[in-house]
CSV table of C-alpha atoms (C1' of nucleotides) in Angstrom, one decimal:
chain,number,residue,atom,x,y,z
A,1,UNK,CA,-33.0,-90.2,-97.7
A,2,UNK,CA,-36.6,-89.3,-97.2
A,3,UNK,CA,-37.9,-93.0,-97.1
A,4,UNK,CA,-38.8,-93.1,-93.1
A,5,UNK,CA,-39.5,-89.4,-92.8
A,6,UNK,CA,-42.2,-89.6,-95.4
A,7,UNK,CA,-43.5,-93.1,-94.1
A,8,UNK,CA,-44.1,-91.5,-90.7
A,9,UNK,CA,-45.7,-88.2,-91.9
A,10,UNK,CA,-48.0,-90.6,-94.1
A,11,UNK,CA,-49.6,-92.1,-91.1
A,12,UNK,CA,-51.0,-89.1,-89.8
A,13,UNK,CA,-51.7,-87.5,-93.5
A,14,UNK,CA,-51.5,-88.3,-97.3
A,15,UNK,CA,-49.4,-85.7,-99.2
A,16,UNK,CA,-49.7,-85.3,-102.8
A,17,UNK,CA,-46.4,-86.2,-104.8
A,18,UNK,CA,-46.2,-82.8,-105.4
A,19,UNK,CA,-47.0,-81.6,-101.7
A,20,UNK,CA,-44.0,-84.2,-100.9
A,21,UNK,CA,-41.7,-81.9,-103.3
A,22,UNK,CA,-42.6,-78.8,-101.7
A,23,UNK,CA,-42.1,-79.9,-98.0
A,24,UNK,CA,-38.8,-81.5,-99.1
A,25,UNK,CA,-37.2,-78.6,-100.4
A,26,UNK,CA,-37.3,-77.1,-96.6
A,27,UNK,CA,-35.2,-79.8,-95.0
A,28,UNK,CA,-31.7,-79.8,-95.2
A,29,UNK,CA,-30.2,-83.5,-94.6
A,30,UNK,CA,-26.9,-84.2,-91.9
A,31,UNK,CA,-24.7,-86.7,-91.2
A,32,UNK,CA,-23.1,-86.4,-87.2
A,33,UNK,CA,-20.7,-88.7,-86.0
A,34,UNK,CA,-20.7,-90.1,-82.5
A,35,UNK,CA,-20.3,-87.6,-79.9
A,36,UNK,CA,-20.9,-84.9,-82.7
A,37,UNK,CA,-22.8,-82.0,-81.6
A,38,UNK,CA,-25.9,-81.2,-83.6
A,39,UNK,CA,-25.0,-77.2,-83.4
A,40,UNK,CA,-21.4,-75.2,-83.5
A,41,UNK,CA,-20.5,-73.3,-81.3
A,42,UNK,CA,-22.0,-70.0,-81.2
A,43,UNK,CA,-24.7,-71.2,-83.9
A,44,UNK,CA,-27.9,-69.1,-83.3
A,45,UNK,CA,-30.0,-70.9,-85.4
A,46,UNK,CA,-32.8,-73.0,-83.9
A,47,UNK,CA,-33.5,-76.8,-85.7
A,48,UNK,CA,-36.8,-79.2,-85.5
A,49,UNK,CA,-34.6,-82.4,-87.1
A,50,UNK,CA,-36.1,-85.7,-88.2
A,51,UNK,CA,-34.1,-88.9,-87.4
A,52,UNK,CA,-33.5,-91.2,-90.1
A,53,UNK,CA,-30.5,-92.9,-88.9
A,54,UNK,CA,-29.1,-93.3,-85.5
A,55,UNK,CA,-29.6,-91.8,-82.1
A,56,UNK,CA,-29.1,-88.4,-80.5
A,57,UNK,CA,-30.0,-87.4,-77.2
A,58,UNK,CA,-30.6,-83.7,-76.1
A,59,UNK,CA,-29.7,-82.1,-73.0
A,60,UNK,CA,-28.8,-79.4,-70.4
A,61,UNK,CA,-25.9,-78.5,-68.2
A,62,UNK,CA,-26.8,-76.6,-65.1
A,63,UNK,CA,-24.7,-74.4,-63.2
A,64,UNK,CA,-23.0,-77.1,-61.3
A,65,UNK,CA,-22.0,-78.6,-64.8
A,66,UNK,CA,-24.2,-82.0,-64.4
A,67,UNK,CA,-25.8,-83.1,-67.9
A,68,UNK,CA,-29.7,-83.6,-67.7
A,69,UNK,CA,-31.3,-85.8,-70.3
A,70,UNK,CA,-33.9,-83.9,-71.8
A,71,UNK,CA,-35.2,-86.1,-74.6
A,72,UNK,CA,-33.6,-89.1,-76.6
A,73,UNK,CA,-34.1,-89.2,-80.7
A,74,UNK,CA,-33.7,-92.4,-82.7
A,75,UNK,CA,-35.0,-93.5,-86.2
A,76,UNK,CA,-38.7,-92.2,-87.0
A,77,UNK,CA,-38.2,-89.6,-83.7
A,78,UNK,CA,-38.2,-86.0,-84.2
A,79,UNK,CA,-35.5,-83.1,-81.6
A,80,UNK,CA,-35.4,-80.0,-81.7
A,81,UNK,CA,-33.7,-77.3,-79.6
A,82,UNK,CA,-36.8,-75.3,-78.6
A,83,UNK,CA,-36.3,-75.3,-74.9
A,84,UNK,CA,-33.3,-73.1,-75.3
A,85,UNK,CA,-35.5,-70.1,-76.8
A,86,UNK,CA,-36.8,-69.5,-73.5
A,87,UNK,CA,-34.7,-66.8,-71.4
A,88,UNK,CA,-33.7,-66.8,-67.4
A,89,UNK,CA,-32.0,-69.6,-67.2
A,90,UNK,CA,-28.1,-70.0,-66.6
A,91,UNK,CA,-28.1,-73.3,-68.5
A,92,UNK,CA,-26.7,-75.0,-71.9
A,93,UNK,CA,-28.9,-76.2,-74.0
A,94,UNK,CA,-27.1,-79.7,-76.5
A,95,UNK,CA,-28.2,-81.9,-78.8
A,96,UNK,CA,-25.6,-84.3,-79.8
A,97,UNK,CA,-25.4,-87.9,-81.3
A,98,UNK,CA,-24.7,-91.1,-79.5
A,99,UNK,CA,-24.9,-92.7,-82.3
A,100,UNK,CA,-24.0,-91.9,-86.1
A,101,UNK,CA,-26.6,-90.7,-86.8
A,102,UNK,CA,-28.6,-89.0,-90.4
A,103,UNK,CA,-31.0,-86.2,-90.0
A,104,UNK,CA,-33.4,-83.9,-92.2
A,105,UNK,CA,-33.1,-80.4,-90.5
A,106,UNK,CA,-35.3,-77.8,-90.8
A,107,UNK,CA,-34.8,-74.0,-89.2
A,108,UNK,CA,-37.6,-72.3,-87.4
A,109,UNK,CA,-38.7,-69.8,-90.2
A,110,UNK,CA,-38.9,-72.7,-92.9
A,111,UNK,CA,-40.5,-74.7,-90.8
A,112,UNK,CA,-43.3,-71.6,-89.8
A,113,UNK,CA,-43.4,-71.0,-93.6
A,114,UNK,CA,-44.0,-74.8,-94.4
A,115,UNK,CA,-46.5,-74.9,-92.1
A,116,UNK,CA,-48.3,-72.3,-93.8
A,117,UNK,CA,-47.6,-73.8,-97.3
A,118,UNK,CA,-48.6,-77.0,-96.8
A,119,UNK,CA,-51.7,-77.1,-94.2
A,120,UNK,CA,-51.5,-81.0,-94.1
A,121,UNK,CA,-48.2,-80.6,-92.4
A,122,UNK,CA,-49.7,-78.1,-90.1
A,123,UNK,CA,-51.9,-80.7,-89.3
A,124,UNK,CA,-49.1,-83.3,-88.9
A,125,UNK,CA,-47.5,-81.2,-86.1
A,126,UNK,CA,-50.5,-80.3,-84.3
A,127,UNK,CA,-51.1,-84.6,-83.8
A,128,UNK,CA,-47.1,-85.3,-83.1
A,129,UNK,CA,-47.4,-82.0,-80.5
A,130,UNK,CA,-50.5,-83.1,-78.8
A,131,UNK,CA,-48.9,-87.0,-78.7
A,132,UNK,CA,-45.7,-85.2,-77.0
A,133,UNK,CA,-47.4,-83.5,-74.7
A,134,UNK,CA,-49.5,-86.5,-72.8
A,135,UNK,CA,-46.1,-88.6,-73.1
A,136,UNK,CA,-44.2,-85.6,-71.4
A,137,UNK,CA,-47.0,-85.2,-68.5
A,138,UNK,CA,-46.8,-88.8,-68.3
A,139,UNK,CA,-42.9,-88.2,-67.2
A,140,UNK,CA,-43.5,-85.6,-64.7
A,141,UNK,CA,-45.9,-87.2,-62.9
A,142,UNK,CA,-43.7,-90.6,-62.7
A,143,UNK,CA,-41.2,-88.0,-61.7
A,144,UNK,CA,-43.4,-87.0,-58.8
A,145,UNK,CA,-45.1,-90.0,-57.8
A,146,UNK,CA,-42.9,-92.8,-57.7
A,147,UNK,CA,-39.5,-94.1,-56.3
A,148,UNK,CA,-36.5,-94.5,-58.6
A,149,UNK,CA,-37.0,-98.3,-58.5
A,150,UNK,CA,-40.3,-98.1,-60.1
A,151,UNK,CA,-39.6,-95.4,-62.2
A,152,UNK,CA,-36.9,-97.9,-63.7
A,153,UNK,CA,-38.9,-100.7,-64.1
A,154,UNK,CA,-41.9,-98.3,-65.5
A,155,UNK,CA,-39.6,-97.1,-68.1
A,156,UNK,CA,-38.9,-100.5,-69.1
A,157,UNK,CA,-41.8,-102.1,-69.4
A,158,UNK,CA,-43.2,-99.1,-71.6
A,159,UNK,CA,-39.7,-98.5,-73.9
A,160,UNK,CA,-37.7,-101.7,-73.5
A,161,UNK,CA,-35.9,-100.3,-76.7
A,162,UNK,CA,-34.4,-97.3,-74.8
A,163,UNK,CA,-32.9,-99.8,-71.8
A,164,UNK,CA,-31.4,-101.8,-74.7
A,165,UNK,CA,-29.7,-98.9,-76.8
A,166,UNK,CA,-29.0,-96.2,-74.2
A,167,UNK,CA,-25.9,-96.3,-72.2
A,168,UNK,CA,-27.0,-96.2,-68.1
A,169,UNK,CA,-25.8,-93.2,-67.0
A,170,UNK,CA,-27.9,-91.2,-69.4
A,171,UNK,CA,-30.9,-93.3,-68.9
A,172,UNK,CA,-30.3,-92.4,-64.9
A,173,UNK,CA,-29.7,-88.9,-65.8
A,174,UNK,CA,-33.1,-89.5,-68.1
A,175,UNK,CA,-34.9,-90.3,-64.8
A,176,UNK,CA,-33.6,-88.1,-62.5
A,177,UNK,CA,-31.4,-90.2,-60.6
A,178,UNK,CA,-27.7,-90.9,-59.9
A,179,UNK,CA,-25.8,-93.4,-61.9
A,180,UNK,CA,-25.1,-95.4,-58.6
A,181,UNK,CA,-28.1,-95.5,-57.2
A,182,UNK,CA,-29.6,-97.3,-60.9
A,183,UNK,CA,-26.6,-99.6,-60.6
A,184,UNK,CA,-28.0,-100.7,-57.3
A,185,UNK,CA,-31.3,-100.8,-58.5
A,186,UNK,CA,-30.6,-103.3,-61.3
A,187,UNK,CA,-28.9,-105.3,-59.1
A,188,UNK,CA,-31.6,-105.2,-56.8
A,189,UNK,CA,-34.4,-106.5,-59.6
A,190,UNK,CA,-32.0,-109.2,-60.8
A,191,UNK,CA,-31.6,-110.8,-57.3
A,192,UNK,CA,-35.4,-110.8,-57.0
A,193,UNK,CA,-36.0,-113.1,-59.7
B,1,UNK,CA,-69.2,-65.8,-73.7
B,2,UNK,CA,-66.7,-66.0,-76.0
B,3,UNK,CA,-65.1,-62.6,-75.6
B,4,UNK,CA,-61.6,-64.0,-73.5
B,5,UNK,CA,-61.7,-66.9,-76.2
B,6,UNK,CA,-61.2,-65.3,-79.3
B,7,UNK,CA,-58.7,-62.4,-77.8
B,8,UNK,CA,-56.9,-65.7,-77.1
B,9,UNK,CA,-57.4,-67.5,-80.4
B,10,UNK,CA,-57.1,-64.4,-82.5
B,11,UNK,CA,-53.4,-63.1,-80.6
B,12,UNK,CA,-52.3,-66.8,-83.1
B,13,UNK,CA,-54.2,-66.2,-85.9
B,14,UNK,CA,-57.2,-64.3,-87.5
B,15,UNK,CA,-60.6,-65.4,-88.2
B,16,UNK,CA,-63.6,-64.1,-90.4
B,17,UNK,CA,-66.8,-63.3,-88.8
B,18,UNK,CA,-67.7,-66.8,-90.7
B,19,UNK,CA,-65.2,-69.3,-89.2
B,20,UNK,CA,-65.9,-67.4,-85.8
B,21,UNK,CA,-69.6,-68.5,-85.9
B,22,UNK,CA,-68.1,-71.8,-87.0
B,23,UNK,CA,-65.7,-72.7,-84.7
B,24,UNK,CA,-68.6,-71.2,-81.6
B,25,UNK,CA,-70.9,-73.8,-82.9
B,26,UNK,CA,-68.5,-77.0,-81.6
B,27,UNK,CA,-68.2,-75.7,-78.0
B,28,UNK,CA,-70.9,-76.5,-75.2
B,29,UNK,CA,-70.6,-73.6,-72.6
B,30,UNK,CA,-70.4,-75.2,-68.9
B,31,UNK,CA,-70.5,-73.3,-65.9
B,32,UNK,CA,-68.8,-75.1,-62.5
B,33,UNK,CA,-69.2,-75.1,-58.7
B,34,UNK,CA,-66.1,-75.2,-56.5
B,35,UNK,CA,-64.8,-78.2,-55.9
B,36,UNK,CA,-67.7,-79.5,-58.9
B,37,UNK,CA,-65.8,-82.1,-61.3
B,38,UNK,CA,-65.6,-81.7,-64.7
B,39,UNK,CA,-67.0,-85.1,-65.8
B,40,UNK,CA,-69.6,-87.1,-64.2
B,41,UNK,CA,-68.9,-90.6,-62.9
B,42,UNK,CA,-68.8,-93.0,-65.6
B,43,UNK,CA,-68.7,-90.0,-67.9
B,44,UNK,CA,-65.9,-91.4,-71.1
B,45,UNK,CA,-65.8,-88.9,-72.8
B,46,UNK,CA,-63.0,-86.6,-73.3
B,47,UNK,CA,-62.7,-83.2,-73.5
B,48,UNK,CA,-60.5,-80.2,-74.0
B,49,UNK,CA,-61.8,-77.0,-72.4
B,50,UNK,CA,-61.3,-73.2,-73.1
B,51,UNK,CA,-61.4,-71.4,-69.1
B,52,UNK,CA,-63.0,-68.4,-69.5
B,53,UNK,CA,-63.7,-67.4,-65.6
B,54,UNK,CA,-62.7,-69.0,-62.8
B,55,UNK,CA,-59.9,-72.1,-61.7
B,56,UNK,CA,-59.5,-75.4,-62.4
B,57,UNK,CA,-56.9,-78.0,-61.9
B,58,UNK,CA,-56.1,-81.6,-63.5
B,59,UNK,CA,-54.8,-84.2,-60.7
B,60,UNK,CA,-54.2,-88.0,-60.7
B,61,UNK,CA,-54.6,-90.3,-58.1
B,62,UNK,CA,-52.2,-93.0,-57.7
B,63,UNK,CA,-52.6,-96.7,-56.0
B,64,UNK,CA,-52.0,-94.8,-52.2
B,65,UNK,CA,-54.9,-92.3,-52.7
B,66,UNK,CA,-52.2,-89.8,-53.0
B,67,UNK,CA,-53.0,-87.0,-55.5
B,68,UNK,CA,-50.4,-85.5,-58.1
B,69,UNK,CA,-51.4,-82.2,-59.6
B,70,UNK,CA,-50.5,-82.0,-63.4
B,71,UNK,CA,-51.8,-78.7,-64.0
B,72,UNK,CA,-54.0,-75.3,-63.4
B,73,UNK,CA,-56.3,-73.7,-65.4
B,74,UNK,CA,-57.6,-69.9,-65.0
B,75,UNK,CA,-58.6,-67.4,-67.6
B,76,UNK,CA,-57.5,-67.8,-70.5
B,77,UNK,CA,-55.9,-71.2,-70.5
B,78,UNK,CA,-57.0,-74.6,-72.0
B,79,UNK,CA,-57.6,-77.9,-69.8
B,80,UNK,CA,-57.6,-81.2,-71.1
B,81,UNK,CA,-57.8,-85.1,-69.7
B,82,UNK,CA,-55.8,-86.1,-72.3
B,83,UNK,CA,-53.9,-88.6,-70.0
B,84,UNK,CA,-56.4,-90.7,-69.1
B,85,UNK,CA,-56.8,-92.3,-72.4
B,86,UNK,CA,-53.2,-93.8,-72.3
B,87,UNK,CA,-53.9,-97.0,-71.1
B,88,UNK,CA,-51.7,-99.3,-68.7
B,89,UNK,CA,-51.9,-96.5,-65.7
B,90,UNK,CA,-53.5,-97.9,-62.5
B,91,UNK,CA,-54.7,-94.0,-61.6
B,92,UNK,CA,-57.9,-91.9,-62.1
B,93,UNK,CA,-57.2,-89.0,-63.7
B,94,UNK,CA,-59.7,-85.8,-62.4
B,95,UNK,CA,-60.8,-82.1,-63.7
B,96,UNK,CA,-62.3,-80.0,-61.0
B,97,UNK,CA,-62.6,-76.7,-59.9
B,98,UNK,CA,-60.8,-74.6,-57.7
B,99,UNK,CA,-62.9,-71.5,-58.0
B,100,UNK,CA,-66.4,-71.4,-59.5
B,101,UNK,CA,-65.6,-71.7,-63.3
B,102,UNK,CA,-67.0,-70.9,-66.5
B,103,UNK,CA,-65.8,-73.4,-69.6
B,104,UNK,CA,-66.0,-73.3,-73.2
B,105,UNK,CA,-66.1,-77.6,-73.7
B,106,UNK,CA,-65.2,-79.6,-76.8
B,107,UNK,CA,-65.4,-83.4,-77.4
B,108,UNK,CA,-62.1,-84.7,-79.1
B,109,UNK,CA,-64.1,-85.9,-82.1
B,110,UNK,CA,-65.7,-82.0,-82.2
B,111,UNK,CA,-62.0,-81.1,-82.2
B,112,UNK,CA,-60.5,-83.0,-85.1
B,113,UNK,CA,-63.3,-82.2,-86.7
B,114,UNK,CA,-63.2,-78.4,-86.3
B,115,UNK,CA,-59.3,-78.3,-86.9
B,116,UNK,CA,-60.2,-80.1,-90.7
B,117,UNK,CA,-62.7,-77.6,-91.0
B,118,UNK,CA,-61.3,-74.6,-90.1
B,119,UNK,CA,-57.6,-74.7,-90.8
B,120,UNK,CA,-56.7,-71.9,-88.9
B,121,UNK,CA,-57.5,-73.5,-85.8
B,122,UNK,CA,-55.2,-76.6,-86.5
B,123,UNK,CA,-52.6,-73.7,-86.8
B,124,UNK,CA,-53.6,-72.5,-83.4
B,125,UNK,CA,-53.5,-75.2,-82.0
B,126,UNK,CA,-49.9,-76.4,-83.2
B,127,UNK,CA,-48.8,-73.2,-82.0
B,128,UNK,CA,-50.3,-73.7,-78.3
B,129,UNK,CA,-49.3,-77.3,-78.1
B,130,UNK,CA,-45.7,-76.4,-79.4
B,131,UNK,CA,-45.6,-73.7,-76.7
B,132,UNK,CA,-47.0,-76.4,-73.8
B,133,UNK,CA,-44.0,-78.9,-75.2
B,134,UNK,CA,-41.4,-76.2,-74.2
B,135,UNK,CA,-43.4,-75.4,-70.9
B,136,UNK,CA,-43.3,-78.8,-69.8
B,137,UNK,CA,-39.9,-79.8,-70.9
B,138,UNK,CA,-38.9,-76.8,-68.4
B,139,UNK,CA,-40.9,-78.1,-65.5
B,140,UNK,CA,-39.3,-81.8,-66.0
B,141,UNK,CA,-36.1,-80.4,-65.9
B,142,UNK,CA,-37.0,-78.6,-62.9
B,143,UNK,CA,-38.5,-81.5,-61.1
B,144,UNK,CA,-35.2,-83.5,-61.9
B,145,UNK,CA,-32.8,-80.7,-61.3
B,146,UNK,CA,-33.1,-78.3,-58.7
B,147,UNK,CA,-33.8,-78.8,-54.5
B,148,UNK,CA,-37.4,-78.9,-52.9
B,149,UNK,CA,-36.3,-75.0,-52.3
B,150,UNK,CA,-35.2,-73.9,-55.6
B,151,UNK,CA,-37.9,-75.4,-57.1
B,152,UNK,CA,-40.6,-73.2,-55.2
B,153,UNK,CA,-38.3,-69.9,-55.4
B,154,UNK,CA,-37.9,-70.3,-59.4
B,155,UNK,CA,-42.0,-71.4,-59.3
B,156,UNK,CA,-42.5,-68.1,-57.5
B,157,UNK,CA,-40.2,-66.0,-59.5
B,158,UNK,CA,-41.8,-67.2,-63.1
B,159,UNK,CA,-45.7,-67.8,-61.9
B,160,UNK,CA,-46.4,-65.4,-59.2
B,161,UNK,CA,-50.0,-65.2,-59.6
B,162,UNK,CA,-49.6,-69.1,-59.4
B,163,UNK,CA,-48.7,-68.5,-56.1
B,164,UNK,CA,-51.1,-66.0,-54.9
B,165,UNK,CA,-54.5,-67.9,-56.4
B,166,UNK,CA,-53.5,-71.5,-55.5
B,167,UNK,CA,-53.8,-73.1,-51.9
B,168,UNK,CA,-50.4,-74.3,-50.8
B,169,UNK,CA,-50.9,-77.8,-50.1
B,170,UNK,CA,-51.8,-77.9,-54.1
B,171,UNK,CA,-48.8,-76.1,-55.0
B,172,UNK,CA,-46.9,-78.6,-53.2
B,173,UNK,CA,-48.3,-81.7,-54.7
B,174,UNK,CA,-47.6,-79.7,-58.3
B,175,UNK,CA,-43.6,-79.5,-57.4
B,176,UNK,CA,-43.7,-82.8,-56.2
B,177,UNK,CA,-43.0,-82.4,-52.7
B,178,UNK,CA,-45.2,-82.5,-49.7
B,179,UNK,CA,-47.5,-79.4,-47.7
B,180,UNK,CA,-44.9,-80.0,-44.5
B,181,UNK,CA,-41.6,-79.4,-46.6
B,182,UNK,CA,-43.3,-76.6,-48.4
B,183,UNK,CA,-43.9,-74.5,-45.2
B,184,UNK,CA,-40.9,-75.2,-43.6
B,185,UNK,CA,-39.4,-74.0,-47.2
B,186,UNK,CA,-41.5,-70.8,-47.1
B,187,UNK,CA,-40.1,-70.4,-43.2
B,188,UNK,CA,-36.8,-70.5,-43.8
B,189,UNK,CA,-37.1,-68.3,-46.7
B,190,UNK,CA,-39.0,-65.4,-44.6
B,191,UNK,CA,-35.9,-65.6,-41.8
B,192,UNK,CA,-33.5,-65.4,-44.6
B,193,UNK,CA,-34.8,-62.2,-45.8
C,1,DA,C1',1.7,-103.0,-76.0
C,2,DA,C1',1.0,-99.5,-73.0
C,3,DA,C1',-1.8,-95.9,-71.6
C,4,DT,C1',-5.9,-93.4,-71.3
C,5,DC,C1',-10.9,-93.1,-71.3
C,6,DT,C1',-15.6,-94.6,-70.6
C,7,DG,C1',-19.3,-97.0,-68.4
C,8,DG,C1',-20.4,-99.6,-64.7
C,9,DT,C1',-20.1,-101.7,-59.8
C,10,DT,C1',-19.7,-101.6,-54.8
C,11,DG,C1',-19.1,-99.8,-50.2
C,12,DA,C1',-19.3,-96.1,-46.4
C,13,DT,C1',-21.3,-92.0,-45.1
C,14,DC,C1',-24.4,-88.1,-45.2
C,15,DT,C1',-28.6,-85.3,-46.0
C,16,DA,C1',-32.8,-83.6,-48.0
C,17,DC,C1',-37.1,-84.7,-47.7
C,18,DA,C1',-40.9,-87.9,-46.2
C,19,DT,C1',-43.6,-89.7,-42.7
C,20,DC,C1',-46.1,-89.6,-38.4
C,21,DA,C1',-48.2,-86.9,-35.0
C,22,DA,C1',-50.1,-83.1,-32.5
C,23,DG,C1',-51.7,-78.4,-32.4
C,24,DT,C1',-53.6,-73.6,-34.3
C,25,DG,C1',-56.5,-70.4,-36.7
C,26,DT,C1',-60.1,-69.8,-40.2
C,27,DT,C1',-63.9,-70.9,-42.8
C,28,DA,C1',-68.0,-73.8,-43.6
C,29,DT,C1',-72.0,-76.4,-41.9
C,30,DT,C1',-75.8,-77.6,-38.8
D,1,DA,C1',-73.5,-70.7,-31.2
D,2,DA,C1',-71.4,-75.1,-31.6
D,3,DT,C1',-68.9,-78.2,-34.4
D,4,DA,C1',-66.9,-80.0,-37.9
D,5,DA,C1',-63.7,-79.5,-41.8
D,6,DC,C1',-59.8,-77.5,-43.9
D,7,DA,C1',-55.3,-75.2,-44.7
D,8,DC,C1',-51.3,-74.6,-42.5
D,9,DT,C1',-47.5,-75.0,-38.9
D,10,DT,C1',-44.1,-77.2,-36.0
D,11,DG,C1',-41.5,-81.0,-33.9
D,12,DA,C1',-39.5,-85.8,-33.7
D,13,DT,C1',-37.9,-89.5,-36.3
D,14,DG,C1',-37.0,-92.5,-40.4
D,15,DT,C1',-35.2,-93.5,-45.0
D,16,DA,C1',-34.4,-93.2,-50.0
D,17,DG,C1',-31.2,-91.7,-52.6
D,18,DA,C1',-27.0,-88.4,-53.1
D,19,DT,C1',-22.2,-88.0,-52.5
D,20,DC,C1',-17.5,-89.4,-52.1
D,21,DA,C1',-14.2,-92.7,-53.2
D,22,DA,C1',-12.0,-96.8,-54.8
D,23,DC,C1',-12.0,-100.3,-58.2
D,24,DC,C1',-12.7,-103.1,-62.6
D,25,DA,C1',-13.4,-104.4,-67.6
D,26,DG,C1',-13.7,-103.2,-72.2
D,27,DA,C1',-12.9,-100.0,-75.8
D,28,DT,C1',-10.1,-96.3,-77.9
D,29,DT,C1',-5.9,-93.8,-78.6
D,30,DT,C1',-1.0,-93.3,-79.0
DNA sequence: AAATCTGGTTGATCTACATCAAGTGTTATT
DNA sequence: AATAACACTTGATGTAGATCAACCAGATTT
């Protein structure tokens, strides 16, 4: 269960066997079924969740009820909830699975605690953070700067993967644009070749 | 010199007398000229930097000569040109002040090196970055979400001194829309009122 | 096997915002 | 004091992409 979880921590640090025990006992593995949600209703707990299996993507609903990919989550990706922590805004906050998916969850507290515990993972967070936050200014300016054609095309050249496993009207969603207008655009790129 | 800095550092986490004098000995104080960049042509090295006076922003420049803000600086915020070392992007990525500025520098070697050596700032750090995550997650959604409108009014509502200290046409490149849509924004908003 | 659902395509129309262009007031520069 | 440079405004026009709507194919449910 922990096979890919500690193969990816190991490439930033090297935990002890028994550092490995310690951080285990704070996650709590899941199994979610396609179109599962990752919370219940009315769950107030907040999750950072590892994915070993499968794909999840996470979300908000704004007041007009239209979905807007926030992040996508497959194998050896981490997805957490945190956005929802923050107050004044009228919007729902979801992580669910497109996939079946398998997870190692961890709540907020443990995962403060853990921290604390075992420095190494501190250490671990502070790299995957700092990595997450170039890719997500990388988003926002393509958000700004460029048309939805090249914001496409950008998208797959640098994560072919996601084009291949993601249905298209999330990946429009993903990029700010309407599902039509992506259509189009594929068409477009295919009668250019 | 350091006052603003360790009020920051120390509202995360609390540091002896001995890890202050540590952690001091890694940053290069740097005092800037408005409009001064932060590097020096041909300058490759990068660096994270502490504001203690004064305003900065981060821009890039795409293929047009167009620039995108990323982000602002003032007391008591960090700065970074962490994007430039992703590779594959055909834009120059700029630091430079606002307002005349002083800095508290440190080279990203310096860093990884002072976060091994003083664990408590790999803690502060993981905090900070996992706070920037959430930040920018909000501002994607933003950009991908709301009307040039709504995007200033919520701007204005949750970064007023944003507002106040920052020349428009700058504001406008950091909500992705241009100086001509902002005013006629601001316009229509006065005659609403 | 029929019916419903889901993801995608295509067309017609509409609109928010960009672009281009000219003009104003204020602050630097010589 | 004259002039240039800069931040901002206002108007006229163009366009990328949204919206609305109908349709289709494959998968899922009954």
């Amino acid at each position: 269960m922990f096979n890919l979880f500690f193969t990816h921590v190991q490439e930033k640090v090297l935990l002890s066997t028994a550092e490995q025990e310690l951080v285990k006992n704070y996650f709590i593995p899941k199994k979610l079924r396609k179109k599962q949600y990752l919370l219940q209703e009315g769950d107030v707990c907040k999750y950072l969740s590892f994915v070993e299996k499968g794909l999840l993507r996470s979300y908000n609903v704004d007041d007009k009820g239209l979905e807007h990919m926030i992040q996508f989550a497959w194998e050896g990706w981490w997805i957490a909830d945190t956005y929802s922590f923050l107050s004044g805004e009228s919007a729902a906050y979801n992580i669910d699975a497109i996939e079946d998916a398998e997870l190692l969850m961890i709540t907020l507290p443990h995962f403060e605690e853990m921290t604390l515990k075992v420095p190494k993972m501190e250490r671990y967070f502070r790299i995957l953070f700092q990595n997450n936050i170039i890719a997500k200014e990388r988003r926002l300016i393509s958000s700004n700067t460029y048309s939805a054609e090249e914001k496409y095309t950008k998208l797959a050249e640098t994560q072919p993967q996601l084009i291949q496993r993601i249905p298209q009207n999330l990946i429009a969603s993903y990029l700010g644009i309407t599902p039509e207008t992506l259509s189009r655009i594929r068409k477009n790129i295919t009668l250019k070749k």
